[in-house]
């Protein structure tokens, strides 16, 4: 076990100082942009008009007719994805000029599933929430940006661990949550930093770790596509490509028969990266708290609509999916989101107070290690 | 060690309780809906409650505002 002698305190203090300093500005950006993102879903829904109510005895239009509407609205484009909303009778159709289009070239249209009417909504790739999200996810720098932020987050995790170690010497003579208000600026800000730091440890570590895992989303997707998806589609490898596509409604019905316990969320059209030249790609979720966050993939023959492959996602993909609710805080209703925001604000105070303590230490020329060593007795 | 220095166990007793409550809170809402969500809110309120010292935190300089005003008034009279 590590003894907390003068030398190890110096080492841990050095680790804490440098991992904090290097990552501070990025962590602050992540915390600040994270605040409105907790309510992303609510904000999105607020920006959409009310869904027209349709009486239950009027049958819904077919999914095919909605797809056709969407494609008719965009003459030079083809449909890539058909996405069904989890909570409302809403469908999102994504079109683009080519099946290999990047995220910037996609066009989004929303339709009321109950009457097939197009819903007037802004493109999700425009507006302030889009800017905030891009800053948070990759600082507009794509995969390198995501991985960089993942790296900064790992530095933060090391800062947290070293911070917990350093808590020891500082709390030798203080009661828990004691803040020495009557002493100087540095002392009271130090006590505040230590208090807020230690109470947010678990929450921040989980949000940070799951955030870092989320930065691996693209590589994880690519590995899955190159291994599992190809394997799932391999039955049709040498067959000719069909020209007449099967009805979406037939595909959805086949899926319901095969797995009545699952809800279809996304249909990837043939030739898109999450399908195959011969198949529709289908992505479903379960009904329980955990399974509603785990996608189950399936492939349907593009010509007949028969389900040709259905399997669980591998562990590394499930790890990514479980990291999402734990990072976003959107899995426990509104009270959980409010607690998430409060903990985020407390984290901002930890980060800012830490930065303040580093800036003012220059005046007194006393560093973390010396302060800590003053409290700690020699072993 | 000096007699008024706390042991490692004493230093980390409350932080560990808070950490345990946080971890359980994060897990519960994930496991199931309904009562588990409510338990999760209660457990995650523990770290928030533990940080309430922030509300009484005085960030201004050594002299309080009252004293500053009194001092200024005294000086303006002379």
Short mmCIF file of C-alpha atoms in Angstrom, two decimals:
data_model
loop_
_atom_site.label_atom_id
_atom_site.label_comp_id
_atom_site.label_asym_id
_atom_site.label_seq_id
_atom_site.Cartn_x
_atom_site.Cartn_y
_atom_site.Cartn_z
CA UNK A 1 0.00 0.00 0.00
CA UNK A 2 1.30 3.46 -0.78
CA UNK A 3 2.52 5.38 2.22
CA UNK A 4 1.68 9.04 2.10
CA UNK A 5 5.14 10.35 2.81
CA UNK A 6 6.49 13.67 1.69
CA UNK A 7 7.84 12.26 -1.55
CA UNK A 8 4.66 10.51 -2.67
CA UNK A 9 2.64 13.62 -1.88
CA UNK A 10 4.95 15.57 -4.17
CA UNK A 11 4.47 13.04 -6.95
CA UNK A 12 0.68 12.93 -6.61
CA UNK A 13 0.58 16.72 -6.43
CA UNK A 14 2.59 16.95 -9.64
CA UNK A 15 0.26 14.47 -11.34
CA UNK A 16 -2.82 16.35 -10.13
CA UNK A 17 -1.49 19.73 -11.18
CA UNK A 18 -0.47 18.75 -14.71
CA UNK A 19 -3.41 16.52 -15.65
CA UNK A 20 -5.72 19.26 -14.39
CA UNK A 21 -3.98 22.18 -16.07
CA UNK A 22 -3.74 20.54 -19.49
CA UNK A 23 -7.37 19.45 -19.56
CA UNK A 24 -9.02 22.31 -17.64
CA UNK A 25 -10.23 24.50 -20.50
CA UNK A 26 -11.60 21.53 -22.45
CA UNK A 27 -13.32 20.05 -19.41
CA UNK A 28 -14.84 23.45 -18.69
CA UNK A 29 -16.13 23.62 -22.27
CA UNK A 30 -17.57 20.10 -21.94
CA UNK A 31 -19.30 20.97 -18.64
CA UNK A 32 -20.79 24.21 -19.99
CA UNK A 33 -21.98 22.74 -23.30
CA UNK A 34 -23.22 19.70 -21.39
CA UNK A 35 -25.71 21.77 -19.39
CA UNK A 36 -28.24 22.49 -22.19
CA UNK A 37 -27.54 19.08 -23.76
CA UNK A 38 -29.08 17.37 -20.71
CA UNK A 39 -32.39 18.74 -22.02
CA UNK A 40 -31.69 18.13 -25.71
CA UNK A 41 -34.74 15.90 -26.14
CA UNK A 42 -37.09 18.40 -24.48
CA UNK A 43 -35.67 21.28 -26.52
CA UNK A 44 -36.05 19.29 -29.75
CA UNK A 45 -39.67 18.52 -28.98
CA UNK A 46 -40.36 22.14 -28.06
CA UNK A 47 -39.17 23.20 -31.51
CA UNK A 48 -41.59 20.86 -33.26
CA UNK A 49 -45.22 21.81 -33.89
CA UNK A 50 -48.01 19.86 -32.13
CA UNK A 51 -48.68 16.49 -33.73
CA UNK A 52 -52.12 16.41 -35.36
CA UNK A 53 -54.37 14.02 -33.48
CA UNK A 54 -56.13 11.38 -35.57
CA UNK A 55 -58.98 9.27 -34.23
CA UNK A 56 -58.05 5.65 -33.57
CA UNK A 57 -60.51 4.11 -36.04
CA UNK A 58 -58.85 5.82 -39.02
CA UNK A 59 -56.08 3.51 -40.30
CA UNK A 60 -52.53 4.87 -40.64
CA UNK A 61 -51.01 5.29 -44.10
CA UNK A 62 -48.42 2.70 -45.14
CA UNK A 63 -44.75 3.26 -44.40
CA UNK A 64 -44.15 2.88 -48.15
CA UNK A 65 -46.39 5.85 -48.92
CA UNK A 66 -44.53 8.00 -46.40
CA UNK A 67 -41.20 6.96 -47.91
CA UNK A 68 -42.54 7.83 -51.37
CA UNK A 69 -43.70 11.26 -50.12
CA UNK A 70 -40.28 11.96 -48.71
CA UNK A 71 -38.51 10.98 -51.92
CA UNK A 72 -40.97 12.98 -54.04
CA UNK A 73 -40.07 16.08 -52.01
CA UNK A 74 -36.37 15.66 -52.84
CA UNK A 75 -36.12 14.86 -56.58
CA UNK A 76 -32.36 14.42 -56.83
CA UNK A 77 -32.08 12.41 -53.65
CA UNK A 78 -32.86 8.94 -52.37
CA UNK A 79 -33.94 7.75 -48.93
CA UNK A 80 -31.19 6.43 -46.69
CA UNK A 81 -32.87 5.93 -43.34
CA UNK A 82 -36.43 5.61 -42.03
CA UNK A 83 -36.51 6.27 -38.30
CA UNK A 84 -39.47 5.64 -36.02
CA UNK A 85 -39.80 7.69 -32.84
CA UNK A 86 -39.85 5.76 -29.57
CA UNK A 87 -42.53 7.86 -27.90
CA UNK A 88 -44.66 9.56 -30.56
CA UNK A 89 -46.26 8.43 -33.87
CA UNK A 90 -43.56 10.15 -35.82
CA UNK A 91 -41.25 9.07 -38.63
CA UNK A 92 -38.05 10.74 -39.70
CA UNK A 93 -36.89 10.12 -43.26
CA UNK A 94 -33.29 10.98 -44.10
CA UNK A 95 -32.42 11.53 -47.75
CA UNK A 96 -29.24 12.42 -49.60
CA UNK A 97 -27.83 12.40 -53.11
CA UNK A 98 -25.68 9.36 -52.51
CA UNK A 99 -25.91 6.39 -50.15
CA UNK A 100 -22.40 7.17 -48.95
CA UNK A 101 -23.19 10.80 -48.08
CA UNK A 102 -21.52 12.28 -45.03
CA UNK A 103 -23.47 13.81 -42.10
CA UNK A 104 -23.33 17.31 -43.61
CA UNK A 105 -25.15 16.24 -46.79
CA UNK A 106 -28.18 14.62 -45.18
CA UNK A 107 -31.68 16.10 -45.39
CA UNK A 108 -34.25 15.39 -42.66
CA UNK A 109 -38.04 15.25 -43.07
CA UNK A 110 -40.52 14.39 -40.33
CA UNK A 111 -43.94 12.86 -40.95
CA UNK A 112 -46.98 12.22 -38.78
CA UNK A 113 -47.33 8.42 -38.90
CA UNK A 114 -51.06 8.63 -38.29
CA UNK A 115 -51.93 10.72 -41.34
CA UNK A 116 -48.77 10.89 -43.45
CA UNK A 117 -48.61 14.70 -43.25
CA UNK A 118 -45.17 16.27 -43.39
CA UNK A 119 -44.25 18.10 -40.19
CA UNK A 120 -42.62 21.47 -40.45
CA UNK A 121 -39.41 21.24 -38.47
CA UNK A 122 -35.96 22.84 -38.71
CA UNK A 123 -33.05 20.71 -39.88
CA UNK A 124 -31.31 19.23 -36.81
CA UNK A 125 -28.01 20.29 -38.37
CA UNK A 126 -28.87 23.97 -37.93
CA UNK A 127 -29.38 26.20 -34.94
CA UNK A 128 -27.77 26.83 -31.57
CA UNK A 129 -28.32 23.33 -30.17
CA UNK A 130 -26.46 21.88 -33.15
CA UNK A 131 -23.50 24.17 -32.48
CA UNK A 132 -23.51 23.29 -28.80
CA UNK A 133 -23.68 19.58 -29.59
CA UNK A 134 -20.87 19.71 -32.16
CA UNK A 135 -18.65 21.62 -29.75
CA UNK A 136 -19.33 19.05 -27.05
CA UNK A 137 -18.85 15.99 -29.24
CA UNK A 138 -15.89 16.91 -31.46
CA UNK A 139 -15.31 20.69 -31.46
CA UNK A 140 -16.26 20.55 -35.17
CA UNK A 141 -13.14 18.47 -35.83
CA UNK A 142 -14.71 15.08 -36.63
CA UNK A 143 -13.04 11.90 -35.41
CA UNK A 144 -9.70 13.54 -34.42
CA UNK A 145 -11.72 16.04 -32.36
CA UNK A 146 -13.66 13.27 -30.63
CA UNK A 147 -10.52 11.32 -29.80
CA UNK A 148 -8.77 14.46 -28.57
CA UNK A 149 -11.65 15.18 -26.19
CA UNK A 150 -11.52 11.53 -25.13
CA UNK A 151 -7.85 12.03 -24.29
CA UNK A 152 -8.58 15.17 -22.30
CA UNK A 153 -11.26 13.28 -20.40
CA UNK A 154 -8.79 10.52 -19.51
CA UNK A 155 -6.50 13.22 -18.11
CA UNK A 156 -9.46 14.41 -16.06
CA UNK A 157 -10.01 10.89 -14.72
CA UNK A 158 -6.37 10.79 -13.59
CA UNK A 159 -6.83 14.25 -12.04
CA UNK A 160 -9.81 12.88 -10.09
CA UNK A 161 -7.86 9.87 -8.81
CA UNK A 162 -4.86 12.00 -7.80
CA UNK A 163 -7.29 14.47 -6.23
CA UNK A 164 -8.75 11.73 -4.04
CA UNK A 165 -5.25 10.74 -2.92
CA UNK A 166 -4.42 14.36 -2.07
CA UNK A 167 -7.67 14.69 -0.10
CA UNK A 168 -5.95 12.67 2.65
CA UNK A 169 -3.27 15.14 3.84
CA UNK A 170 -5.62 18.11 3.54
CA UNK A 171 -8.30 16.51 5.71
CA UNK A 172 -6.02 15.32 8.54
CA UNK A 173 -7.20 18.08 10.83
CA UNK A 174 -10.50 19.13 9.31
CA UNK A 175 -14.00 17.80 9.79
CA UNK A 176 -15.85 16.65 6.68
CA UNK A 177 -17.43 19.65 4.83
CA UNK A 178 -15.67 22.10 7.12
CA UNK A 179 -14.81 25.29 5.25
CA UNK A 180 -12.47 27.65 7.10
CA UNK A 181 -14.32 30.85 6.10
CA UNK A 182 -12.41 33.02 8.57
CA UNK A 183 -9.02 32.23 7.07
CA UNK A 184 -7.66 33.76 3.86
CA UNK A 185 -9.00 33.53 0.32
CA UNK A 186 -6.76 30.62 -0.61
CA UNK A 187 -7.74 28.51 2.38
CA UNK A 188 -11.47 28.87 1.96
CA UNK A 189 -11.31 28.23 -1.79
CA UNK A 190 -9.12 25.20 -1.10
CA UNK A 191 -11.61 23.79 1.41
CA UNK A 192 -14.47 24.41 -1.06
CA UNK A 193 -12.52 22.74 -3.87
CA UNK A 194 -11.82 19.70 -1.70
CA UNK A 195 -15.41 19.40 -0.47
CA UNK A 196 -17.09 19.71 -3.86
CA UNK A 197 -14.39 17.59 -5.44
CA UNK A 198 -14.82 14.67 -3.07
CA UNK A 199 -18.64 14.62 -3.20
CA UNK A 200 -18.78 14.63 -7.02
CA UNK A 201 -16.06 11.95 -7.47
CA UNK A 202 -18.28 9.01 -8.44
CA UNK A 203 -20.68 10.99 -10.63
CA UNK A 204 -17.88 12.80 -12.48
CA UNK A 205 -15.82 9.65 -12.90
CA UNK A 206 -18.80 7.79 -14.42
CA UNK A 207 -19.80 10.69 -16.68
CA UNK A 208 -16.17 11.15 -17.71
CA UNK A 209 -15.47 7.47 -18.36
CA UNK A 210 -18.69 6.97 -20.34
CA UNK A 211 -17.94 10.18 -22.23
CA UNK A 212 -14.53 8.83 -23.20
CA UNK A 213 -16.13 5.55 -24.32
CA UNK A 214 -18.62 7.51 -26.43
CA UNK A 215 -15.72 9.15 -28.28
CA UNK A 216 -14.96 5.68 -29.64
CA UNK A 217 -18.39 5.44 -31.31
CA UNK A 218 -17.04 5.77 -34.87
CA UNK A 219 -14.26 3.16 -34.57
CA UNK A 220 -16.69 0.80 -32.78
CA UNK A 221 -19.26 1.22 -35.55
CA UNK A 222 -16.62 0.61 -38.20
CA UNK A 223 -15.37 -2.58 -36.55
CA UNK A 224 -18.96 -3.82 -36.27
CA UNK A 225 -19.67 -3.06 -39.92
CA UNK A 226 -16.47 -4.74 -41.08
CA UNK A 227 -17.03 -7.91 -39.03
CA UNK A 228 -20.58 -8.59 -37.76
CA UNK A 229 -22.54 -6.83 -40.50
CA UNK A 230 -20.56 -8.47 -43.28
CA UNK A 231 -21.02 -11.82 -41.59
CA UNK A 232 -24.76 -11.26 -41.26
CA UNK A 233 -24.99 -10.37 -44.98
CA UNK A 234 -22.68 -13.17 -46.18
CA UNK A 235 -25.57 -15.50 -47.14
CA UNK A 236 -26.31 -13.20 -50.07
CA UNK A 237 -22.73 -12.39 -51.01
CA UNK A 238 -22.74 -13.76 -54.53
CA UNK A 239 -26.35 -13.12 -55.46
CA UNK A 240 -27.38 -10.44 -57.96
CA UNK A 241 -28.66 -7.14 -56.63
CA UNK A 242 -32.44 -6.82 -56.73
CA UNK A 243 -34.05 -3.90 -58.53
CA UNK A 244 -37.53 -4.16 -57.02
CA UNK A 245 -37.45 -3.29 -53.32
CA UNK A 246 -39.76 -5.08 -50.88
CA UNK A 247 -42.41 -3.09 -49.04
CA UNK A 248 -41.28 -1.52 -45.74
CA UNK A 249 -44.60 -2.51 -44.20
CA UNK A 250 -43.99 -6.17 -45.06
CA UNK A 251 -40.50 -5.97 -43.57
CA UNK A 252 -41.86 -4.37 -40.38
CA UNK A 253 -44.60 -7.01 -40.15
CA UNK A 254 -42.08 -9.87 -40.61
CA UNK A 255 -40.01 -8.40 -37.82
CA UNK A 256 -43.00 -8.14 -35.52
CA UNK A 257 -43.79 -11.82 -36.14
CA UNK A 258 -40.22 -12.87 -35.50
CA UNK A 259 -39.66 -10.77 -32.38
CA UNK A 260 -42.92 -9.37 -30.95
CA UNK A 261 -40.99 -8.26 -27.85
CA UNK A 262 -38.88 -5.76 -29.78
CA UNK A 263 -39.77 -2.35 -31.20
CA UNK A 264 -38.39 -1.32 -34.60
CA UNK A 265 -36.55 2.02 -34.47
CA UNK A 266 -34.51 2.35 -37.65
CA UNK A 267 -34.63 0.97 -41.18
CA UNK A 268 -31.43 1.42 -43.18
CA UNK A 269 -32.12 1.27 -46.92
CA UNK A 270 -30.12 -1.18 -49.09
CA UNK A 271 -26.65 0.04 -50.09
CA UNK A 272 -26.26 2.30 -47.09
CA UNK A 273 -23.38 1.66 -44.62
CA UNK A 274 -25.66 0.05 -42.01
CA UNK A 275 -27.33 -2.34 -44.47
CA UNK A 276 -25.93 -4.26 -47.43
CA UNK A 277 -26.41 -4.12 -51.21
CA UNK A 278 -28.85 -7.04 -50.82
CA UNK A 279 -30.53 -6.19 -47.53
CA UNK A 280 -32.45 -3.67 -45.47
CA UNK A 281 -30.68 -3.05 -42.14
CA UNK A 282 -33.05 -3.11 -39.18
CA UNK A 283 -32.41 -1.87 -35.66
CA UNK A 284 -34.74 -2.62 -32.77
CA UNK A 285 -34.89 -2.02 -29.01
CA UNK A 286 -36.45 -3.85 -26.08
CA UNK A 287 -38.97 -2.65 -23.53
CA UNK A 288 -37.06 -2.71 -20.22
CA UNK A 289 -34.92 0.11 -18.86
CA UNK A 290 -31.68 -1.57 -20.00
CA UNK A 291 -32.88 -3.23 -23.23
CA UNK A 292 -34.45 0.02 -24.43
CA UNK A 293 -30.90 1.34 -24.82
CA UNK A 294 -29.48 -1.75 -26.57
CA UNK A 295 -30.03 -2.10 -30.31
CA UNK A 296 -30.71 -5.52 -31.77
CA UNK A 297 -29.68 -5.63 -35.45
CA UNK A 298 -31.34 -7.64 -38.20
CA UNK A 299 -31.14 -7.91 -41.96
CA UNK A 300 -34.09 -8.40 -44.33
CA UNK A 301 -33.82 -9.51 -47.95
CA UNK A 302 -34.24 -6.34 -50.03
CA UNK A 303 -36.38 -8.11 -52.64
CA UNK A 304 -38.63 -10.37 -50.55
CA UNK A 305 -38.63 -8.66 -47.15
CA UNK A 306 -37.83 -11.94 -45.36
CA UNK A 307 -35.71 -11.68 -42.22
CA UNK A 308 -32.44 -13.39 -43.13
CA UNK A 309 -30.37 -12.58 -40.06
CA UNK A 310 -31.00 -11.39 -36.51
CA UNK A 311 -28.52 -11.47 -33.67
CA UNK A 312 -27.39 -9.63 -30.54
CA UNK A 313 -24.80 -6.89 -30.69
CA UNK A 314 -21.34 -7.98 -29.49
CA UNK A 315 -20.07 -6.88 -26.05
CA UNK A 316 -17.98 -3.97 -27.30
CA UNK A 317 -21.06 -2.44 -28.96
CA UNK A 318 -23.23 -3.07 -25.91
CA UNK A 319 -20.61 -1.29 -23.78
CA UNK A 320 -21.02 1.76 -26.03
CA UNK A 321 -24.81 1.62 -25.73
CA UNK A 322 -24.78 1.33 -21.93
CA UNK A 323 -22.35 4.25 -21.79
CA UNK A 324 -24.96 6.50 -23.35
CA UNK A 325 -27.62 6.73 -20.64
CA UNK A 326 -24.94 6.84 -17.92
CA UNK A 327 -23.38 9.80 -19.69
CA UNK A 328 -26.51 11.72 -20.73
CA UNK A 329 -28.50 11.20 -17.53
CA UNK A 330 -31.67 10.72 -19.57
CA UNK A 331 -32.73 7.36 -18.15
CA UNK A 332 -34.48 8.33 -14.94
CA UNK A 333 -37.02 11.01 -15.78
CA UNK A 334 -36.91 14.74 -15.17
CA UNK A 335 -35.67 14.63 -11.53
CA UNK A 336 -32.58 12.74 -12.66
CA UNK A 337 -31.90 15.37 -15.32
CA UNK A 338 -32.19 18.12 -12.71
CA UNK A 339 -29.72 16.30 -10.44
CA UNK A 340 -27.43 15.89 -13.46
CA UNK A 341 -27.47 19.66 -14.05
CA UNK A 342 -26.74 20.39 -10.38
CA UNK A 343 -23.81 17.96 -10.32
CA UNK A 344 -22.52 19.51 -13.57
CA UNK A 345 -22.66 22.98 -11.97
CA UNK A 346 -20.81 21.68 -8.89
CA UNK A 347 -18.15 20.27 -11.21
CA UNK A 348 -17.76 23.67 -12.85
CA UNK A 349 -17.10 25.17 -9.39
CA UNK A 350 -14.49 22.45 -8.72
CA UNK A 351 -12.73 23.20 -12.01
CA UNK A 352 -12.85 26.98 -11.62
CA UNK A 353 -11.74 26.88 -7.97
CA UNK A 354 -8.86 24.61 -8.93
CA UNK A 355 -7.79 27.05 -11.62
CA UNK A 356 -8.06 29.94 -9.14
CA UNK A 357 -5.91 28.10 -6.60
CA UNK A 358 -3.23 27.52 -9.22
CA UNK A 359 -3.26 31.15 -10.35
CA UNK A 360 -2.93 32.59 -6.82
CA UNK A 361 -0.29 30.15 -5.63
CA UNK A 362 2.19 32.08 -7.70
CA UNK A 363 1.95 35.01 -5.28
CA UNK A 364 2.76 32.98 -2.20
CA UNK A 365 5.12 30.57 -4.00
CA UNK A 366 3.66 27.70 -2.00
CA UNK A 367 2.55 24.76 -4.10
CA UNK A 368 0.10 21.90 -3.50
CA UNK A 369 2.80 19.56 -2.22
CA UNK A 370 4.08 22.01 0.35
CA UNK A 371 0.56 22.81 1.61
CA UNK A 372 -0.22 19.11 1.87
CA UNK A 373 3.07 18.30 3.54
CA UNK A 374 2.46 20.94 6.18
CA UNK A 375 -0.60 18.96 7.27
CA UNK A 376 0.86 15.51 6.95
CA UNK A 377 3.22 14.23 9.60
CA UNK A 378 6.41 12.49 8.48
CA UNK A 379 5.96 8.69 8.55
CA UNK B 1 1.19 11.01 14.26
CA UNK B 2 -0.15 13.85 16.40
CA UNK B 3 -3.22 13.01 18.43
CA UNK B 4 -5.47 15.50 16.64
CA UNK B 5 -4.66 14.02 13.22
CA UNK B 6 -7.39 11.80 11.77
CA UNK B 7 -6.77 8.28 10.57
CA UNK B 8 -7.30 7.28 6.93
CA UNK B 9 -10.52 5.52 7.87
CA UNK B 10 -11.91 8.57 9.63
CA UNK B 11 -10.98 10.87 6.74
CA UNK B 12 -12.74 8.71 4.16
CA UNK B 13 -15.73 7.48 6.16
CA UNK B 14 -18.24 10.11 4.96
CA UNK B 15 -16.77 10.41 1.43
CA UNK B 16 -17.11 6.64 1.01
CA UNK B 17 -20.75 6.70 2.11
CA UNK B 18 -21.45 9.47 -0.38
CA UNK B 19 -19.57 7.60 -3.11
CA UNK B 20 -21.54 4.43 -2.41
CA UNK B 21 -24.86 6.32 -2.49
CA UNK B 22 -23.88 7.95 -5.80
CA UNK B 23 -22.86 4.67 -7.42
CA UNK B 24 -26.05 2.94 -6.31
CA UNK B 25 -28.12 5.92 -7.46
CA UNK B 26 -26.58 5.83 -10.92
CA UNK B 27 -27.16 2.10 -11.16
CA UNK B 28 -30.74 1.92 -9.84
CA UNK B 29 -32.37 4.11 -12.49
CA UNK B 30 -30.65 2.03 -15.14
CA UNK B 31 -31.88 -1.29 -13.78
CA UNK B 32 -35.59 -0.67 -13.76
CA UNK B 33 -38.31 1.96 -13.93
CA UNK B 34 -40.82 2.92 -11.26
CA UNK B 35 -39.61 2.61 -7.66
CA UNK B 36 -36.00 2.18 -8.73
CA UNK B 37 -36.12 5.60 -10.40
CA UNK B 38 -37.35 7.18 -7.15
CA UNK B 39 -34.63 5.43 -5.11
CA UNK B 40 -32.12 6.68 -7.65
CA UNK B 41 -33.25 10.30 -7.16
CA UNK B 42 -32.97 9.95 -3.38
CA UNK B 43 -29.51 8.40 -3.56
CA UNK B 44 -28.15 10.96 -6.02
CA UNK B 45 -29.49 13.75 -3.80
CA UNK B 46 -26.94 12.64 -1.19
CA UNK B 47 -23.86 14.18 -2.89
CA UNK B 48 -25.91 17.26 -3.73
CA UNK B 49 -26.97 17.63 -0.08
CA UNK B 50 -23.39 17.10 1.08
CA UNK B 51 -22.30 20.09 -1.00
CA UNK B 52 -24.73 22.56 0.59
CA UNK B 53 -21.78 24.35 2.24
CA UNK B 54 -21.43 26.07 -1.14
CA UNK B 55 -24.57 28.10 -0.43
CA UNK B 56 -23.00 29.68 2.65
CA UNK B 57 -19.65 30.23 0.99
CA UNK B 58 -18.36 33.79 1.22
CA UNK B 59 -16.14 34.49 -1.74
CA UNK B 60 -15.41 38.17 -1.07
CA UNK B 61 -12.29 39.43 0.66
CA UNK B 62 -11.60 39.21 4.42
CA UNK B 63 -13.77 42.12 5.53
CA UNK B 64 -17.51 41.53 5.22
CA UNK B 65 -19.68 43.97 3.25
CA UNK B 66 -21.20 45.48 6.42
CA UNK B 67 -17.82 46.32 7.85
CA UNK B 68 -16.71 47.82 4.53
CA UNK B 69 -19.75 50.11 4.39
CA UNK B 70 -19.28 51.20 8.02
CA UNK B 71 -15.63 51.89 7.42
CA UNK B 72 -16.42 54.00 4.31
CA UNK B 73 -19.13 55.95 6.15
CA UNK B 74 -16.77 56.67 9.07
CA UNK B 75 -14.09 57.86 6.73
CA UNK B 76 -16.43 60.12 4.78
CA UNK B 77 -17.46 61.88 8.00
CA UNK B 78 -13.89 62.81 8.86
#
